[in-house]
Short mmCIF file of N, CA, C and O in Angstrom, two decimals:
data_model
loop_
_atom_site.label_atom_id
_atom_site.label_comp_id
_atom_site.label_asym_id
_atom_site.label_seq_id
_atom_site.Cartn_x
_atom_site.Cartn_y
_atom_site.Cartn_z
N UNK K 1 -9.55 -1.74 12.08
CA UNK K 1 -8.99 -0.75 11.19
C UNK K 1 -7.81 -0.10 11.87
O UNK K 1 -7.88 0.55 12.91
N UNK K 2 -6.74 -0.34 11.21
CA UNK K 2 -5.46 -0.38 12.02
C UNK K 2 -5.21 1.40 11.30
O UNK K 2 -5.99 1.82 10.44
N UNK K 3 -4.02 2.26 11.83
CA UNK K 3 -3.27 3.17 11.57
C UNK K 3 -2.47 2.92 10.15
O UNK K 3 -1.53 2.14 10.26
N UNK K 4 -2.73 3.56 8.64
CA UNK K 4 -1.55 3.04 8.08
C UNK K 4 -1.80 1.63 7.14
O UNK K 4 -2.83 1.30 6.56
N UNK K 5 -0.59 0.97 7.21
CA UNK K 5 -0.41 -0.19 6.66
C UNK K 5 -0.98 -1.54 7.79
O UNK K 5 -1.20 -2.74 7.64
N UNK K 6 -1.05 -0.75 8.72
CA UNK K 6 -0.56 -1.89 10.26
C UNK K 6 -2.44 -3.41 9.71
O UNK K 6 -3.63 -3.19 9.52
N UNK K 7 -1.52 -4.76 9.70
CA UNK K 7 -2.06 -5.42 9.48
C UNK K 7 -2.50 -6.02 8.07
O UNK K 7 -3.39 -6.80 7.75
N UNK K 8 -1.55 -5.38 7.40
CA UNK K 8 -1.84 -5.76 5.98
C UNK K 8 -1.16 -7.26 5.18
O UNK K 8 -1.52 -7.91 4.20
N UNK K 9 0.17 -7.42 6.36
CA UNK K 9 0.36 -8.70 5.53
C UNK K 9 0.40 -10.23 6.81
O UNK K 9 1.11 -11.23 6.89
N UNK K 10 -1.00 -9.58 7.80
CA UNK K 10 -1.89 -11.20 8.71
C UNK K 10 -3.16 -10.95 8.23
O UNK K 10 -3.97 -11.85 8.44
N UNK K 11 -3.54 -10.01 7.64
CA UNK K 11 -5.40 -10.45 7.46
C UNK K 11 -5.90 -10.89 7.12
O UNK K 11 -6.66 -10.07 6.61
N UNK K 12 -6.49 -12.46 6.74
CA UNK K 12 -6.60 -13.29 5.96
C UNK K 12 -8.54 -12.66 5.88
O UNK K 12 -9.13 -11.72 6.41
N UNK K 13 -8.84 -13.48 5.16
CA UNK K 13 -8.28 -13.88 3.38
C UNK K 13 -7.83 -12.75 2.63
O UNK K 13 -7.51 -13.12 1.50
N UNK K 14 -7.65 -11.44 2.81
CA UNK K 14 -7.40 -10.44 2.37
C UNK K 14 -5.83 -10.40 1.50
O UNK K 14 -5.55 -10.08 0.35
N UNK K 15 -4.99 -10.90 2.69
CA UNK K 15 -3.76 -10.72 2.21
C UNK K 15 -3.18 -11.61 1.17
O UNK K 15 -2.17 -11.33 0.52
N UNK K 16 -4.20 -13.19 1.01
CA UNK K 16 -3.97 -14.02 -0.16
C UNK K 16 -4.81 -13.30 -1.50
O UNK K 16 -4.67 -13.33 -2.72
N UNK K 17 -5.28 -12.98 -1.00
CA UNK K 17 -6.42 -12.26 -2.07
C UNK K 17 -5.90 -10.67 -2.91
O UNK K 17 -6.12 -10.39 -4.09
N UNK K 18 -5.41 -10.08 -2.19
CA UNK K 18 -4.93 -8.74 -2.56
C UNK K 18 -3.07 -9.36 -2.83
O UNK K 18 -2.49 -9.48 -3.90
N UNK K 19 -2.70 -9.57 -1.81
CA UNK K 19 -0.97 -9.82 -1.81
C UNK K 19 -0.55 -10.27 -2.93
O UNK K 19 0.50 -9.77 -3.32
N UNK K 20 -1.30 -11.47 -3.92
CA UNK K 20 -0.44 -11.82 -4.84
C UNK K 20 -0.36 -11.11 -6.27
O UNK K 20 0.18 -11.59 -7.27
N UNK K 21 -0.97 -9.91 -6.17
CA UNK K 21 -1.16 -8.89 -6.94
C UNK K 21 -0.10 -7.69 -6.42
O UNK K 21 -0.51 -6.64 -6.91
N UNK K 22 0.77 -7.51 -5.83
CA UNK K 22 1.26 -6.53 -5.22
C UNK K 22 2.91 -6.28 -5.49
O UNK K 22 3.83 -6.27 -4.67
N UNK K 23 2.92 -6.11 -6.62
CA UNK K 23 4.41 -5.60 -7.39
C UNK K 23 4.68 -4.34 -7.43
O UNK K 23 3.88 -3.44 -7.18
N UNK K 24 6.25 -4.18 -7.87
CA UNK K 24 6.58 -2.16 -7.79
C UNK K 24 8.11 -2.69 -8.70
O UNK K 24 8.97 -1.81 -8.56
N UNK K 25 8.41 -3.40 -9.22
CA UNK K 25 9.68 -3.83 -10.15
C UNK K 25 9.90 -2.68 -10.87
O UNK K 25 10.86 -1.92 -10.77
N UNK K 26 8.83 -2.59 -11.70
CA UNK K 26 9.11 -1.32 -12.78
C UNK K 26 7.90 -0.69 -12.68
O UNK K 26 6.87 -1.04 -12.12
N UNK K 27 8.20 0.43 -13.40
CA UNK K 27 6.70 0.93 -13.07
C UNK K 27 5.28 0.58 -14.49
O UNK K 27 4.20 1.15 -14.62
N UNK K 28 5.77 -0.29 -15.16
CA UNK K 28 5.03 -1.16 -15.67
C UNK K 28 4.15 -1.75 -14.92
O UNK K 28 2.96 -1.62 -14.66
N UNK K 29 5.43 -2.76 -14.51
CA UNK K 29 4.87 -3.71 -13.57
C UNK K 29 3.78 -2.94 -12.12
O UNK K 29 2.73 -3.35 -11.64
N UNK K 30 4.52 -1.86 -11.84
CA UNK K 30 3.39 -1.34 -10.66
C UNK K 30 2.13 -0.77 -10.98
O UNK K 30 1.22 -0.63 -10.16
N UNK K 31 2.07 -0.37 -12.46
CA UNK K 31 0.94 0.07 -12.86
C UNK K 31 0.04 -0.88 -13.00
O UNK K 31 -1.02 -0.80 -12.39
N UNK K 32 0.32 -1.96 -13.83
CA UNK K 32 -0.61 -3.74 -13.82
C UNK K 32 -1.12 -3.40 -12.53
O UNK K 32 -2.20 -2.84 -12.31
N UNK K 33 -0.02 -3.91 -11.42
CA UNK K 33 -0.46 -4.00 -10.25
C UNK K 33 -1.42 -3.08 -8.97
O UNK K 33 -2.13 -3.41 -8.02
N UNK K 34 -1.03 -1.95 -9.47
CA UNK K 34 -2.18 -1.06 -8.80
C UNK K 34 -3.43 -0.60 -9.10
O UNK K 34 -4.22 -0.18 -8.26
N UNK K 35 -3.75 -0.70 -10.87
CA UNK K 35 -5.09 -1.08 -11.54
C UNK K 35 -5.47 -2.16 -10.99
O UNK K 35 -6.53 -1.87 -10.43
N UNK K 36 -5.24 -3.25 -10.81
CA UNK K 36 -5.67 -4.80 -10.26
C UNK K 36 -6.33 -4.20 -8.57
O UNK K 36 -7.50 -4.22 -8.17
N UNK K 37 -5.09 -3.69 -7.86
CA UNK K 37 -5.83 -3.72 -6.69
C UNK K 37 -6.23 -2.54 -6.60
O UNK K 37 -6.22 -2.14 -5.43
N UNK K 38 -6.55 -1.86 -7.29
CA UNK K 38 -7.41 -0.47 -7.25
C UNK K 38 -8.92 -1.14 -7.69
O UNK K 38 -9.91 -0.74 -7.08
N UNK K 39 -9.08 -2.28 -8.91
CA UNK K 39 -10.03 -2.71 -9.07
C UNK K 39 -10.89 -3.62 -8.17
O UNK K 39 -12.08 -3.92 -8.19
N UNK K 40 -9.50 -4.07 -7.10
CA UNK K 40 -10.35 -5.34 -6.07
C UNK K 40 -11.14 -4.02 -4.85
O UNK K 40 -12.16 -4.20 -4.18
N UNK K 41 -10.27 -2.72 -4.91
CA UNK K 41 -10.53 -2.09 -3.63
C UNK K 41 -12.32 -1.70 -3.74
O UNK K 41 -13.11 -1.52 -2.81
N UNK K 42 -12.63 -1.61 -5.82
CA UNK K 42 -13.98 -0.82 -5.97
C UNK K 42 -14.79 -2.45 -5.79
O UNK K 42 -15.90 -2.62 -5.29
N UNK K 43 -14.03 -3.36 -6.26
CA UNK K 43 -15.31 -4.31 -6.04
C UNK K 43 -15.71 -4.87 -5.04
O UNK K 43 -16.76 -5.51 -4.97
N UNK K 44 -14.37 -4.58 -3.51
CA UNK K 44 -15.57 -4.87 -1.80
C UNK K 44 -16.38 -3.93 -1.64
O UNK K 44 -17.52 -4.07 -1.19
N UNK K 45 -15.69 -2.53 -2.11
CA UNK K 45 -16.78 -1.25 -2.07
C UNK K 45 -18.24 -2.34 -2.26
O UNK K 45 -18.85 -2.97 -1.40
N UNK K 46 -18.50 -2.25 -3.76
CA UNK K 46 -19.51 -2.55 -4.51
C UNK K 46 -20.14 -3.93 -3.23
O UNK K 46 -21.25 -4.03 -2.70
N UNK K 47 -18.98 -4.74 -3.09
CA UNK K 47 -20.12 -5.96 -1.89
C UNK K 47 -20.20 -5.40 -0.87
O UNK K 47 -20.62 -6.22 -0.05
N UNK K 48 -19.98 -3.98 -0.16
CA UNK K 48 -20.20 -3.75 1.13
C UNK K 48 -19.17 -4.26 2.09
O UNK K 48 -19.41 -4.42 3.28
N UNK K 49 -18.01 -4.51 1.52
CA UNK K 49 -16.94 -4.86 2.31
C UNK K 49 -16.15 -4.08 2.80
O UNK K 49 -15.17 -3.87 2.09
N UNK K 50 -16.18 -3.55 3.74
CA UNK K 50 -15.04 -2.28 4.04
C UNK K 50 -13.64 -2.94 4.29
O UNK K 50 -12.57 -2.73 3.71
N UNK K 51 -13.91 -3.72 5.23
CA UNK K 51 -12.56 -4.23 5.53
C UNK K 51 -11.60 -5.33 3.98
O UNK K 51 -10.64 -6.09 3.87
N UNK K 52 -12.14 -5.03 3.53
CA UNK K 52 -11.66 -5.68 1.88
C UNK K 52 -10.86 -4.22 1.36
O UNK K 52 -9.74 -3.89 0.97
N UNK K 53 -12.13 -3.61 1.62
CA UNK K 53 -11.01 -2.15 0.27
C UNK K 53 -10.20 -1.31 1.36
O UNK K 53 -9.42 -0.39 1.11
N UNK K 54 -10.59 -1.84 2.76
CA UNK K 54 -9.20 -1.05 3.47
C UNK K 54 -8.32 -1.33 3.29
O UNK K 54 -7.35 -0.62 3.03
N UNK K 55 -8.39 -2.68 3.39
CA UNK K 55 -7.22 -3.80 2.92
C UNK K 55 -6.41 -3.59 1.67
O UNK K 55 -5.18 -3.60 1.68
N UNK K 56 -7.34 -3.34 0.31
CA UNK K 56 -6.67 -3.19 -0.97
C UNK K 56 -6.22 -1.87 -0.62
O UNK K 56 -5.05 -1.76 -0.99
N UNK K 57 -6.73 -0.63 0.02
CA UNK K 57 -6.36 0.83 0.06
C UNK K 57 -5.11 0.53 0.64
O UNK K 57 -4.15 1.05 0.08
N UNK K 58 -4.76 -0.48 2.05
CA UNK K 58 -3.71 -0.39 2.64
C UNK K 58 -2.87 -0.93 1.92
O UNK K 58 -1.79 -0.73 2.49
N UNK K 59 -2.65 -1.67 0.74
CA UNK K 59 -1.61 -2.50 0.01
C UNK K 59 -1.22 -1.17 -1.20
O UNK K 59 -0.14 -1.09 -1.79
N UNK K 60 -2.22 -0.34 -1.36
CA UNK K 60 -1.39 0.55 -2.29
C UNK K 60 -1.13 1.71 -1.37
O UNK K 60 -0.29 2.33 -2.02
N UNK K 61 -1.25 2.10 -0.75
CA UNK K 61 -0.24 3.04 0.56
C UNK K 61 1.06 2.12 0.48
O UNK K 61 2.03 2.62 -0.08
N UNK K 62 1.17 0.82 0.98
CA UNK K 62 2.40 0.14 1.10
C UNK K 62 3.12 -0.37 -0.19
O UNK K 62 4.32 -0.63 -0.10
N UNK K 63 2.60 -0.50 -1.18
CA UNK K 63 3.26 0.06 -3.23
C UNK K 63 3.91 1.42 -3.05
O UNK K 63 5.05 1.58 -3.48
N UNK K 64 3.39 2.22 -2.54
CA UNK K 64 3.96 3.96 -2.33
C UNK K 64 5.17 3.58 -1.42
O UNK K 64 6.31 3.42 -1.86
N UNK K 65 4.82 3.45 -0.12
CA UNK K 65 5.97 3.42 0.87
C UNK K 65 6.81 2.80 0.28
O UNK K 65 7.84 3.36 -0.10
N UNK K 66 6.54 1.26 0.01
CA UNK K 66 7.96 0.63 -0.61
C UNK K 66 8.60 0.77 -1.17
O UNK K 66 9.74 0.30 -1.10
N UNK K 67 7.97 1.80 -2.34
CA UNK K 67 9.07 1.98 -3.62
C UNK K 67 9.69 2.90 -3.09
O UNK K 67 10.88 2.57 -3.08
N UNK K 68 9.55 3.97 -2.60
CA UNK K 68 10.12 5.02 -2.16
C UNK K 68 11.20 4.84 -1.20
O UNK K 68 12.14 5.62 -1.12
N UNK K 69 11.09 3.97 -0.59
CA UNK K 69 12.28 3.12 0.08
C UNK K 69 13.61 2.65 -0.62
O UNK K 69 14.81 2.68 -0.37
N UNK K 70 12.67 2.13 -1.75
CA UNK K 70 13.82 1.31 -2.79
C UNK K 70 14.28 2.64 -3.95
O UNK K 70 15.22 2.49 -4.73
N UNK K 71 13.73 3.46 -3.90
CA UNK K 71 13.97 4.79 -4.94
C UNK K 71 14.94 5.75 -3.81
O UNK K 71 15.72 6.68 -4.03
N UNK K 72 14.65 5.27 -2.86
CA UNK K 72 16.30 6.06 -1.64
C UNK K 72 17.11 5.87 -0.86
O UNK K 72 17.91 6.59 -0.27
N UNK K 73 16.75 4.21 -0.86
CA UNK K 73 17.95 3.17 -0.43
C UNK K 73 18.23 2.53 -1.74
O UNK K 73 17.45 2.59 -2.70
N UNK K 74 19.53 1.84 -1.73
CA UNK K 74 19.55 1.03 -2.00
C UNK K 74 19.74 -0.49 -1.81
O UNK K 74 20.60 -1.10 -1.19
N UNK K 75 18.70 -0.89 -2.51
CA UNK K 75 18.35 -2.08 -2.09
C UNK K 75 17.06 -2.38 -1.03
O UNK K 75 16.43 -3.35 -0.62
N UNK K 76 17.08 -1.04 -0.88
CA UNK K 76 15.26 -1.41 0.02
C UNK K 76 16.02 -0.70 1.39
O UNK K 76 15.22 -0.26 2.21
N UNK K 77 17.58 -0.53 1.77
CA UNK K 77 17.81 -1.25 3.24
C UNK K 77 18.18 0.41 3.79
O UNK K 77 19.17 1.03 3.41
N UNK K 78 17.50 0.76 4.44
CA UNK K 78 17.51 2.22 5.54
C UNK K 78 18.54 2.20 6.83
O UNK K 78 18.95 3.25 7.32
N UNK K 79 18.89 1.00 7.28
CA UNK K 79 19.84 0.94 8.19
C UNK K 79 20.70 -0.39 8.20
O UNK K 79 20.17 -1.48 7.97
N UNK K 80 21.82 -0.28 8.44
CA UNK K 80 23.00 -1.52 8.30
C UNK K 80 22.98 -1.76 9.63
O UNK K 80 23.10 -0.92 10.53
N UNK K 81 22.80 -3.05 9.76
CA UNK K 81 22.93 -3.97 11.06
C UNK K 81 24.22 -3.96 11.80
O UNK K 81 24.57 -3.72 12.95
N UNK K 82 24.70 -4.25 10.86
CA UNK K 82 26.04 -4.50 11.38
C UNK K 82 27.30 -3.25 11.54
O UNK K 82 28.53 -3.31 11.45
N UNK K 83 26.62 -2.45 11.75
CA UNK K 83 27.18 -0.65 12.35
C UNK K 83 25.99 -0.28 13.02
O UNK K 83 25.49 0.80 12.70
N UNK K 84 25.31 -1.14 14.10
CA UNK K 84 24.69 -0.51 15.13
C UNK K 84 23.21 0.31 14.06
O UNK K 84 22.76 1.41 14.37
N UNK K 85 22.88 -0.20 13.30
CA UNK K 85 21.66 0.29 12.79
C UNK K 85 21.80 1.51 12.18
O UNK K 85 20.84 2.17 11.77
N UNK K 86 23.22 1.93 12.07
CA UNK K 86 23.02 3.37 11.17
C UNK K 86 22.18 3.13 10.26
O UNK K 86 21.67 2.06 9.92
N UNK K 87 21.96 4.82 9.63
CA UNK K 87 21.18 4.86 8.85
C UNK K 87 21.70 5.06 7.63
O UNK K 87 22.25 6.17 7.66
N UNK K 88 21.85 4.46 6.34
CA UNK K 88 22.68 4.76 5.04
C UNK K 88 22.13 5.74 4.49
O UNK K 88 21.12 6.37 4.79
N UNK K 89 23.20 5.89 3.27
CA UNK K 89 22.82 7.39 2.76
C UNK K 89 21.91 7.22 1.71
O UNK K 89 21.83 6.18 1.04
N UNK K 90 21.20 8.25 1.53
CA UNK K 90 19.81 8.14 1.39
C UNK K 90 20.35 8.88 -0.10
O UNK K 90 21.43 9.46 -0.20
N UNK K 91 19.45 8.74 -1.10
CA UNK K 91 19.75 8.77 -2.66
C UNK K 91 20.26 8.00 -3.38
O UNK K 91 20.53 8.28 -4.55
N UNK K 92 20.59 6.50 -2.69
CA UNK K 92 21.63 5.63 -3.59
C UNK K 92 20.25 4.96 -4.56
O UNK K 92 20.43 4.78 -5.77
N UNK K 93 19.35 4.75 -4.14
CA UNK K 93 18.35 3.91 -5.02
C UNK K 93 17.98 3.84 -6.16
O UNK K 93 18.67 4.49 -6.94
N UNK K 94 17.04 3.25 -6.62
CA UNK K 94 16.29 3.20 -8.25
C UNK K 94 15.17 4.33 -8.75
O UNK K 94 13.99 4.46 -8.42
N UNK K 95 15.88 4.97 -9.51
CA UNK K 95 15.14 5.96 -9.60
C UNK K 95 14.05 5.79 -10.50
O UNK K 95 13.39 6.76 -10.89
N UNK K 96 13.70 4.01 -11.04
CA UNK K 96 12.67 3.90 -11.47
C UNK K 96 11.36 3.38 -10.57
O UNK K 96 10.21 3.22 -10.96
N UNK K 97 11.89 3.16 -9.24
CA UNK K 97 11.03 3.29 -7.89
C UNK K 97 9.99 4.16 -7.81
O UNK K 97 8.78 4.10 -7.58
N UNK K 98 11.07 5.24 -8.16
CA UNK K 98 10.31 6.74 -7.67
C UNK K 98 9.22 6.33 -8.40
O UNK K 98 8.15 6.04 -7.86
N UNK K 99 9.48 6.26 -9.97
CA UNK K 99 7.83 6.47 -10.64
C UNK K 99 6.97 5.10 -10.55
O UNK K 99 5.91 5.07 -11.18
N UNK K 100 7.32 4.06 -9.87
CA UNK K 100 7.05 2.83 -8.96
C UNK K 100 5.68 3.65 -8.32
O UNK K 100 4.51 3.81 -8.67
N UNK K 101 6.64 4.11 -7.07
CA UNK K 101 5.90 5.17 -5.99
C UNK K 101 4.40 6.31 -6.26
O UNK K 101 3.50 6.72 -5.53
N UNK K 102 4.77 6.50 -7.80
CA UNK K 102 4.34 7.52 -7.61
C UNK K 102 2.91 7.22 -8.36
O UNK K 102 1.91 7.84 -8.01
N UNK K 103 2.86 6.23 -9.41
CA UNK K 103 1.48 4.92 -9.59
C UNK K 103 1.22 4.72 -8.46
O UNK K 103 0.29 5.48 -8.17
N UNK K 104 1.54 4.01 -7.46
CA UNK K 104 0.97 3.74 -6.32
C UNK K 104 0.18 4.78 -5.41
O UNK K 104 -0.92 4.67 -4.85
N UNK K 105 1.00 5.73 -5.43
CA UNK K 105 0.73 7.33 -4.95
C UNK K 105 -0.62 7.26 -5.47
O UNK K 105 -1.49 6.99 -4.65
N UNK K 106 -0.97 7.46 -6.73
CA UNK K 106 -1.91 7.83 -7.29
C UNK K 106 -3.31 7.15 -7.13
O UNK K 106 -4.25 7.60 -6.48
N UNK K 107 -3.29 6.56 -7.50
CA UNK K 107 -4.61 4.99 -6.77
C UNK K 107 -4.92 5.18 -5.45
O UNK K 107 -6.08 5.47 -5.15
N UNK K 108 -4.04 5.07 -4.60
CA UNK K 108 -3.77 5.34 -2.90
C UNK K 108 -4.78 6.03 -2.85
O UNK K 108 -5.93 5.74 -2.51
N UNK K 109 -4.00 7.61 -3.44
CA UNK K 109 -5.12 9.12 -2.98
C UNK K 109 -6.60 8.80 -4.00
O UNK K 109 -7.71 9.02 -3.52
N UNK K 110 -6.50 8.44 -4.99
CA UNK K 110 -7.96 7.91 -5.60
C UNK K 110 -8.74 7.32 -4.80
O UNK K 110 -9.95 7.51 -4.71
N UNK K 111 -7.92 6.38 -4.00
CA UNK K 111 -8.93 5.08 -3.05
C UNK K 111 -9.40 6.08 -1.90
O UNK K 111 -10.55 5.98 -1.49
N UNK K 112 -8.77 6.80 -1.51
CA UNK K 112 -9.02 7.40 -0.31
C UNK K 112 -9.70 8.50 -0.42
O UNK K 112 -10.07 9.02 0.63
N UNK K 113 -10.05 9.17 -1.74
CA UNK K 113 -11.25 10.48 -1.97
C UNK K 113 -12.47 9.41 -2.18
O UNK K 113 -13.65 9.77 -2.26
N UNK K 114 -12.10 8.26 -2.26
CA UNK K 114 -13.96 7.36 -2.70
C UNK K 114 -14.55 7.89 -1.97
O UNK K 114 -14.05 8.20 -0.89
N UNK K 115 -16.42 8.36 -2.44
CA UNK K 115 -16.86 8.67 -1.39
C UNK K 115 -17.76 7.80 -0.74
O UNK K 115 -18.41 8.25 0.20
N UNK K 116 -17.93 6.23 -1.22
CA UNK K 116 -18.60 5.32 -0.24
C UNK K 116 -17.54 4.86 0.31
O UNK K 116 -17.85 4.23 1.32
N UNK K 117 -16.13 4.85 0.07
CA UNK K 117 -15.37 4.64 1.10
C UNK K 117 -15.15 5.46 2.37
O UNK K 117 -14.76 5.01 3.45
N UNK K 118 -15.39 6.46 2.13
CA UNK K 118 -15.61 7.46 3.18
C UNK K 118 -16.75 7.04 4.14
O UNK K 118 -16.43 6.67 5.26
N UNK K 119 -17.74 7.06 3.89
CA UNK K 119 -19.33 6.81 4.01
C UNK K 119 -18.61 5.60 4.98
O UNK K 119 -18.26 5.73 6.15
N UNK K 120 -18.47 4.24 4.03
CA UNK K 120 -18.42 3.41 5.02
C UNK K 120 -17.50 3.01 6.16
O UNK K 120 -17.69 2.02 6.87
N UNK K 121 -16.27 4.05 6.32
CA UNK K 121 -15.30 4.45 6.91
C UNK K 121 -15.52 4.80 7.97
O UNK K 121 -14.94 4.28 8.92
N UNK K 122 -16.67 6.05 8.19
CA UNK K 122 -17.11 6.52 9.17
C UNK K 122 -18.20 5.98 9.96
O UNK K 122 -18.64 6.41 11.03
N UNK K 123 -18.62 4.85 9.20
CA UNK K 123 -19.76 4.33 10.04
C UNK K 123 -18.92 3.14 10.75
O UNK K 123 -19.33 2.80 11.86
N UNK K 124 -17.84 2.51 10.26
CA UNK K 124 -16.92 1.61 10.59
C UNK K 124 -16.76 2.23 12.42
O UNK K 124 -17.23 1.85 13.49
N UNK K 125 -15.98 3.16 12.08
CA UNK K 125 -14.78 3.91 13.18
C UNK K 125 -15.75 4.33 14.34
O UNK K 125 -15.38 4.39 15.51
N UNK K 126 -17.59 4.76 13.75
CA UNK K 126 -18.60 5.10 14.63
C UNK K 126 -19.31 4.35 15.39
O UNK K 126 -19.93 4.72 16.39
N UNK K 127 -19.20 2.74 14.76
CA UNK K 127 -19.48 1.90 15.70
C UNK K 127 -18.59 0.59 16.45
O UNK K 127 -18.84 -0.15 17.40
N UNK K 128 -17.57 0.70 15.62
CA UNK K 128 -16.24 -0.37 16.48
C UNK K 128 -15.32 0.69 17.44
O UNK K 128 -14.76 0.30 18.47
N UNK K 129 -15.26 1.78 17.06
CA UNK K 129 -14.05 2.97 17.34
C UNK K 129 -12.87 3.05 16.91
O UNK K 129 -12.15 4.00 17.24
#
């Protein structure tokens, strides 16, 4: 159980399993997509899988981050390579990101008040560390 996102797109079978569900285009499209993996996150719950709905929890944290990226860059891109990594100016993006972001937002903090996700969270962290 990594910090964050960390490990979300090597964990197999997780990341074939959750990943090809994982859009933010419009916020259509991110809504499909975060019902889907909001639904895979309750059904490892339901098999006792923690590391499944961390997994789906960590793919809609990273629906949030991303769009929000793309809702204040544009184009996704936070720093230009080719000027030494500055950092561009921030507001050029899609401001249909934001509400991208903010579906994702929502599921995220849903997944993360579960309270057998909690439950099995803490017994996780209490016996691996």
């Amino acid at each position: 159980m990594g910090k964050g996102e960390q490990g979300v797109l090597i964990c197999e079978p997780y990341k074939s399993e959750i990943g090809q569900y994982w859009r933010f285009k419009t916020p259509e499209v991110a809504g499909q997509s975060s019902d889907k993996i909001y639904a895979m996150f309750i059904s490892y719950l339901n098999e006792g899988d923690f590391v499944g709905a961390d997994m789906a929890r960590k793919y809609l944290q990273m629906g949030f981050t991303r769009s929000r990226r793309y809702a204040n860059y544009k184009g996704g891109k936070k720093h230009d390579p080719d000027q030494g990594y500055r950092q561009l100016e921030r507001g050029t993006g899609e401001a249909q990101k934001a509400l991208s972001a903010s579906i994702f937002y929502n599921k995220w903090k849903l997944a993360e008040a579960n309270e057998k996700y909690a439950i099995l969270k803490k017994q996780w962290k209490n016996e691996r560390g």
